[in-house]
Amino acid sequence: MTSSLTIRRPDDWHLHLRDGAMMNAVLPETARHFGRAIIMPNLVPPVVTSDDARAYQARILAALPDGMDFEPLMTLYLTENTDPEDVAAAYADGLIHAVKLYPAGATTNSASGVKNFDNVRNVLEKMAEIGLPLCFHGEVTTDEVDIFDREQVFLETVLDPLRQSMPELKVTLEHITTSHGIDYVAGASGDIAGTITTHHLMINRNHILVGGIKPHYYCLPVAKRREHMEALRAAATSGNPRFFLGTDSAPHTDDTKENACGCAGCFTATNTMSLLAHVFEEMGALDKLEGFSSLFGPARYGLAPNDATITLVKEAAAVTFPEKINTPVGPVTVFNPGHPVHWRVA
């Protein structure tokens, strides 16, 4: 039985840090284990311009505790007024590593997102020209589409037509939640990859709804049927370099989660690596964990893997994690898988 595993220090290719007091409190939870992270730009107001990204990057670095080594990889929030030349200049300067496209209304703070894709085509064409990745929140948001079908309909009606018309565009389909998304990324021609979250490897919609509503399991895209969770697990542990870790760790204070109209998001920054080791061991694929968490993402974004390593150790007794992260704006509940986990980061 494997009792320890040493891998290259991992990166997180989809992370929400928020801003201000919340960011100051949750940033150490990521920086403790992760060397880098793609930082989501859906602040209020969003990170739209290169000046916005530069200022946000400075605030993150200023909040990083002494002795912690962490690099925020910045992104821009795509709007219908985004200037393609500003995007290109930010990429040429090494300031940004991707542009994020939210369909308007898809998730937290996405009201400024894209409604008419024709209005952002000039930006997408510039991105295709310079090789800048597009990170796509892969859901449609029209009322007539069931929330559990949003990803599948998006693949058919938005992503595939876009890629057919612009095959040179480099796309990352973020937080895949369905077997349809897995099959699309695995089988598509061209430059496409996909991220998979920690929590979608561990929960399905029964975990949210059976025995009472569990607000800290509610996320967007929402967790789907068990068969989809199993498809995600198979892809994550397959060694296919098109799939890699993007936690989508998203802090919300308990009062905003535990109410009549709760926010979507799971906070997994604290215990992701322990949870992943648990899943990969269950799947008989501990040897694939380093690729998924530490190698495939950097290769996708044209970066070298981290030089540092981390070691995961399996304990006889279950590992304990903090129930909450206390912040000046309120407590944030740490994702609880609901069963014992025996792996910890040494």
Coordinates of C-alpha atoms in Angstrom, one line a residue:
M1 CA 0.0 0.0 0.0
T2 CA 1.3 3.4 -1.0
S3 CA 1.9 5.5 2.2
S4 CA 3.5 8.6 0.7
L5 CA 3.7 10.3 -2.7
T6 CA 6.0 13.1 -3.8
I7 CA 5.0 15.2 -6.8
R8 CA 5.9 18.5 -8.4
R9 CA 4.2 21.4 -6.6
P10 CA 0.7 21.7 -8.2
D11 CA -1.0 24.7 -9.8
D12 CA -4.7 25.7 -9.8
W13 CA -6.0 26.6 -13.3
H14 CA -9.2 28.1 -12.1
L15 CA -9.4 30.0 -8.8
H16 CA -11.5 32.7 -7.2
L17 CA -9.7 34.9 -4.7
R18 CA -12.3 37.8 -4.5
D19 CA -10.8 41.0 -3.2
G20 CA -10.1 43.0 -0.1
A21 CA -10.6 41.4 3.3
M22 CA -11.9 38.2 1.8
M23 CA -8.9 37.8 -0.5
N24 CA -6.5 38.5 2.4
A25 CA -8.1 35.7 4.4
V26 CA -8.3 33.0 1.7
L27 CA -5.1 33.6 -0.3
P28 CA -2.9 31.7 2.2
E29 CA -5.2 28.6 1.8
T30 CA -4.1 28.4 -1.9
A31 CA -0.5 29.6 -1.5
R32 CA 0.2 27.0 1.1
H33 CA 0.2 24.2 -1.5
F34 CA -0.1 25.7 -5.0
G35 CA 2.7 27.5 -6.9
R36 CA 0.5 29.4 -9.3
A37 CA -3.2 29.9 -10.1
I38 CA -5.3 31.3 -13.0
I39 CA -7.2 34.1 -11.2
M40 CA -10.8 34.6 -12.1
P41 CA -11.7 38.2 -13.0
N42 CA -15.3 38.3 -11.9
L43 CA -15.0 41.0 -9.3
V44 CA -17.4 43.9 -8.9
P45 CA -16.5 45.7 -11.0
P46 CA -14.9 43.1 -13.2
V47 CA -11.3 43.0 -14.3
V48 CA -11.8 44.1 -17.9
T49 CA -8.7 46.1 -18.9
S50 CA -5.0 45.6 -18.6
D51 CA -4.9 48.4 -16.0
D52 CA -7.5 46.5 -14.0
A53 CA -5.5 43.3 -14.2
R54 CA -2.3 45.1 -13.2
A55 CA -3.9 46.7 -10.2
Y56 CA -5.5 43.4 -9.1
Q57 CA -2.3 41.5 -9.4
A58 CA -0.6 44.1 -7.2
R59 CA -3.3 43.8 -4.5
I60 CA -2.9 40.0 -4.5
L61 CA 0.9 40.2 -4.2
A62 CA 0.6 42.7 -1.4
A63 CA -1.7 40.4 0.5
L64 CA 0.6 37.4 0.2
P65 CA 2.0 36.5 3.6
D66 CA 5.8 36.7 4.1
G67 CA 7.5 33.5 3.3
M68 CA 4.8 32.2 0.9
D69 CA 5.8 31.7 -2.7
F70 CA 2.9 32.1 -5.1
E71 CA 2.4 33.6 -8.6
P72 CA -1.1 34.9 -9.6
L73 CA -1.7 34.3 -13.3
M74 CA -4.0 37.1 -14.4
T75 CA -7.0 37.0 -16.8
L76 CA -9.3 39.6 -18.3
Y77 CA -13.1 39.4 -18.2
L78 CA -14.5 39.5 -21.7
T79 CA -17.2 42.0 -22.3
E80 CA -18.9 43.2 -25.5
N81 CA -16.8 46.4 -25.2
T82 CA -13.4 44.8 -24.7
D83 CA -10.7 46.3 -26.8
P84 CA -8.7 43.7 -28.7
E85 CA -5.6 45.8 -28.8
D86 CA -5.6 46.2 -25.0
V87 CA -5.9 42.4 -24.7
A88 CA -3.1 41.8 -27.1
A89 CA -0.8 44.3 -25.4
A90 CA -1.5 42.7 -22.0
Y91 CA -0.6 39.3 -23.3
A92 CA 2.5 40.6 -25.0
D93 CA 3.6 42.1 -21.7
G94 CA 3.2 38.8 -19.9
L95 CA 0.5 40.4 -17.7
I96 CA -2.3 38.0 -18.6
H97 CA -2.4 34.3 -19.5
A98 CA -6.0 34.0 -20.6
V99 CA -9.3 35.8 -21.2
K100 CA -12.4 34.6 -19.5
L101 CA -15.8 34.4 -21.2
Y102 CA -18.9 34.2 -19.1
P103 CA -22.2 34.0 -20.8
A104 CA -24.2 36.8 -19.2
G105 CA -25.9 35.5 -16.0
A106 CA -24.2 32.1 -15.9
T107 CA -22.7 32.4 -12.4
T108 CA -21.5 34.7 -9.7
N109 CA -20.9 38.3 -10.9
S110 CA -21.4 37.4 -14.5
A111 CA -24.0 40.1 -15.4
S112 CA -21.3 41.9 -17.5
G113 CA -20.7 38.8 -19.6
V114 CA -21.4 38.2 -23.2
K115 CA -25.0 38.2 -24.6
N116 CA -24.2 38.4 -28.3
F117 CA -21.1 36.5 -29.5
D118 CA -21.0 38.5 -32.7
N119 CA -20.0 41.5 -30.6
V120 CA -16.8 39.8 -29.3
R121 CA -15.7 38.2 -32.5
N122 CA -13.1 40.8 -33.1
V123 CA -11.5 40.0 -29.7
L124 CA -11.7 36.3 -30.3
E125 CA -10.1 36.7 -33.7
K126 CA -7.2 38.7 -32.2
M127 CA -6.8 36.0 -29.5
A128 CA -6.6 33.2 -32.1
E129 CA -4.0 35.2 -34.0
I130 CA -1.7 35.6 -31.0
G131 CA -2.4 32.3 -29.3
L132 CA -4.0 33.6 -26.2
P133 CA -6.2 31.0 -24.5
L134 CA -10.0 31.5 -24.0
C135 CA -11.3 30.1 -20.8
F136 CA -15.0 29.4 -21.3
H137 CA -17.7 29.0 -18.7
G138 CA -19.5 26.3 -20.6
E139 CA -23.2 26.8 -20.1
V140 CA -26.1 28.4 -21.8
T141 CA -28.3 30.6 -19.7
T142 CA -31.6 30.7 -21.5
D143 CA -34.6 30.1 -19.3
E144 CA -36.0 27.3 -21.5
V145 CA -33.0 25.1 -20.9
D146 CA -33.0 22.9 -17.8
I147 CA -30.1 23.7 -15.5
F148 CA -28.9 20.1 -15.6
D149 CA -28.7 20.4 -19.5
R150 CA -27.0 23.7 -19.8
E151 CA -23.5 22.3 -20.5
Q152 CA -24.7 19.8 -23.1
V153 CA -26.7 22.4 -24.9
F154 CA -23.8 24.8 -24.8
L155 CA -21.5 22.3 -26.5
E156 CA -24.0 21.8 -29.3
T157 CA -25.2 25.4 -29.9
V158 CA -22.3 27.6 -28.8
L159 CA -18.9 26.0 -28.5
D160 CA -18.9 23.7 -31.5
P161 CA -20.2 26.3 -33.9
L162 CA -17.6 28.8 -32.6
R163 CA -14.8 26.3 -33.0
Q164 CA -15.9 25.3 -36.4
S165 CA -15.9 28.9 -37.5
M166 CA -12.6 29.7 -35.7
P167 CA -10.6 26.4 -35.4
E168 CA -7.3 28.2 -34.6
L169 CA -8.8 29.6 -31.3
K170 CA -7.2 28.0 -28.2
V171 CA -10.1 27.0 -25.8
T172 CA -10.1 25.7 -22.3
L173 CA -13.6 24.4 -21.3
E174 CA -13.7 25.1 -17.6
H175 CA -15.1 23.0 -14.8
I176 CA -16.5 20.2 -17.0
T177 CA -19.5 18.5 -15.2
T178 CA -20.8 16.0 -17.8
S179 CA -19.8 13.0 -19.8
H180 CA -20.8 15.0 -22.8
G181 CA -18.2 17.6 -22.0
I182 CA -15.6 15.0 -21.4
D183 CA -16.3 13.2 -24.7
Y184 CA -16.3 16.5 -26.6
V185 CA -12.8 17.6 -25.3
A186 CA -11.4 14.1 -25.6
G187 CA -12.6 13.6 -29.1
A188 CA -12.4 17.1 -30.7
S189 CA -9.8 18.1 -33.2
G190 CA -7.9 21.3 -32.7
D191 CA -6.6 23.1 -29.7
I192 CA -8.9 22.4 -26.8
A193 CA -8.5 21.2 -23.2
G194 CA -10.7 21.1 -20.1
T195 CA -10.4 21.6 -16.4
I196 CA -12.1 19.5 -13.7
T197 CA -12.8 20.6 -10.2
T198 CA -12.1 18.9 -6.9
H199 CA -15.7 18.9 -5.8
H200 CA -17.2 17.6 -9.0
L201 CA -15.0 14.5 -8.6
M202 CA -16.6 13.9 -5.2
I203 CA -20.2 14.9 -5.3
N204 CA -23.2 14.4 -7.6
R205 CA -26.6 16.0 -7.4
N206 CA -27.8 13.5 -4.8
H207 CA -25.3 14.9 -2.4
I208 CA -26.9 18.3 -2.7
L209 CA -30.5 17.2 -2.4
V210 CA -30.9 13.9 -0.7
G211 CA -31.8 14.2 3.0
G212 CA -32.1 17.9 2.9
I213 CA -30.6 20.7 0.8
K214 CA -26.8 21.1 1.4
P215 CA -26.0 24.7 0.5
H216 CA -22.2 24.2 0.7
Y217 CA -22.4 21.6 -2.1
Y218 CA -24.4 24.0 -4.3
C219 CA -22.2 25.3 -7.2
L220 CA -22.4 26.4 -10.8
P221 CA -22.2 24.5 -13.0
V222 CA -24.4 22.4 -10.7
A223 CA -23.3 18.8 -9.9
K224 CA -25.0 16.3 -12.2
R225 CA -26.0 12.6 -12.0
R226 CA -23.6 10.0 -10.6
E227 CA -22.8 8.7 -14.1
H228 CA -21.4 12.1 -15.0
M229 CA -19.3 12.2 -11.8
E230 CA -17.9 8.8 -12.8
A231 CA -17.0 10.1 -16.3
L232 CA -15.1 13.0 -14.7
R233 CA -13.2 10.6 -12.4
A234 CA -12.3 8.4 -15.4
A235 CA -11.0 11.4 -17.4
A236 CA -9.1 13.0 -14.5
T237 CA -7.3 9.8 -13.7
S238 CA -6.7 8.7 -17.3
G239 CA -3.4 10.5 -17.9
N240 CA -4.9 12.3 -20.9
P241 CA -3.1 15.7 -20.9
R242 CA -6.2 17.5 -22.2
F243 CA -7.7 17.3 -18.6
F244 CA -6.1 19.0 -15.7
L245 CA -7.0 20.6 -12.3
G246 CA -9.0 23.8 -12.0
T247 CA -10.5 23.8 -8.5
D248 CA -13.0 26.7 -9.1
S249 CA -12.6 27.2 -5.3
A250 CA -15.0 30.0 -4.6
P251 CA -15.3 31.5 -1.1
H252 CA -18.7 32.8 0.1
T253 CA -19.5 33.7 3.7
D254 CA -21.9 31.3 5.4
D255 CA -24.7 33.9 5.6
T256 CA -24.7 34.2 1.8
K257 CA -24.7 30.4 1.3
E258 CA -27.2 29.5 4.1
N259 CA -30.3 31.5 3.1
A260 CA -33.4 31.4 0.9
C261 CA -31.4 32.3 -2.2
G262 CA -27.9 31.0 -1.6
C263 CA -24.7 31.8 -3.6
A264 CA -23.1 29.1 -5.8
G265 CA -19.6 27.9 -5.0
C266 CA -17.6 25.4 -3.1
F267 CA -14.4 26.4 -1.1
T268 CA -11.8 23.7 -1.7
A269 CA -8.5 25.5 -1.6
T270 CA -7.7 24.2 1.9
N271 CA -8.0 20.5 1.3
T272 CA -7.9 19.9 -2.5
M273 CA -4.7 17.9 -2.6
S274 CA -5.8 15.6 0.2
L275 CA -9.2 15.1 -1.5
L276 CA -7.5 14.4 -4.9
A277 CA -5.2 11.8 -3.4
H278 CA -8.2 10.1 -2.0
V279 CA -10.0 10.1 -5.3
F280 CA -7.0 9.0 -7.3
E281 CA -6.3 6.2 -4.9
E282 CA -9.9 5.0 -5.1
M283 CA -9.4 4.9 -8.9
G284 CA -6.1 3.0 -8.6
A285 CA -4.4 5.9 -10.3
L286 CA -2.1 7.6 -7.8
D287 CA 0.6 7.6 -10.4
K288 CA -1.5 9.9 -12.6
L289 CA -2.0 12.6 -9.9
E290 CA 1.1 14.5 -10.7
G291 CA 0.1 14.9 -14.4
F292 CA -3.4 16.1 -13.5
S293 CA -2.4 18.5 -10.8
S294 CA 1.2 19.6 -11.7
L295 CA 2.2 18.9 -15.3
F296 CA -0.6 19.1 -17.9
G297 CA -1.8 22.6 -16.9
P298 CA 1.6 24.3 -17.2
A299 CA 2.1 22.6 -20.6
R300 CA -1.2 23.9 -21.7
Y301 CA -0.3 27.5 -20.8
G302 CA 3.3 27.3 -22.1
L303 CA 4.9 27.3 -18.7
A304 CA 7.5 25.0 -17.1
P305 CA 6.3 22.8 -14.2
N306 CA 7.2 24.1 -10.7
D307 CA 10.7 23.1 -9.5
A308 CA 9.5 22.5 -5.9
T309 CA 7.7 19.4 -4.8
I310 CA 5.1 18.4 -2.2
T311 CA 4.7 15.1 -0.4
L312 CA 1.4 13.6 0.4
V313 CA 1.3 11.1 3.3
K314 CA -1.4 8.6 4.1
E315 CA -2.2 8.3 7.8
A316 CA -4.0 5.5 9.6
A317 CA -6.3 8.0 11.3
A318 CA -8.5 10.2 9.3
V319 CA -7.1 13.7 8.6
T320 CA -8.9 16.6 10.1
F321 CA -9.5 19.9 8.2
P322 CA -10.7 23.2 9.6
E323 CA -14.5 23.4 9.4
K324 CA -14.3 27.1 8.5
I325 CA -11.9 29.9 7.5
N326 CA -12.7 33.0 9.6
T327 CA -12.5 36.2 7.6
P328 CA -13.3 39.8 8.6
V329 CA -16.5 39.6 6.5
G330 CA -17.7 36.3 8.0
P331 CA -16.8 32.6 8.2
V332 CA -16.3 30.6 5.0
T333 CA -17.1 26.8 5.2
V334 CA -14.4 24.5 3.9
F335 CA -15.7 21.8 1.6
N336 CA -16.4 18.6 3.5
P337 CA -16.6 15.4 1.5
G338 CA -18.8 13.7 4.1
H339 CA -16.5 10.8 4.6
P340 CA -13.0 10.1 6.1
V341 CA -9.9 11.2 4.2
H342 CA -6.5 9.8 5.2
W343 CA -4.2 11.8 3.0
R344 CA -2.5 15.0 4.1
V345 CA 0.2 17.3 2.6
A346 CA 3.3 16.8 4.7

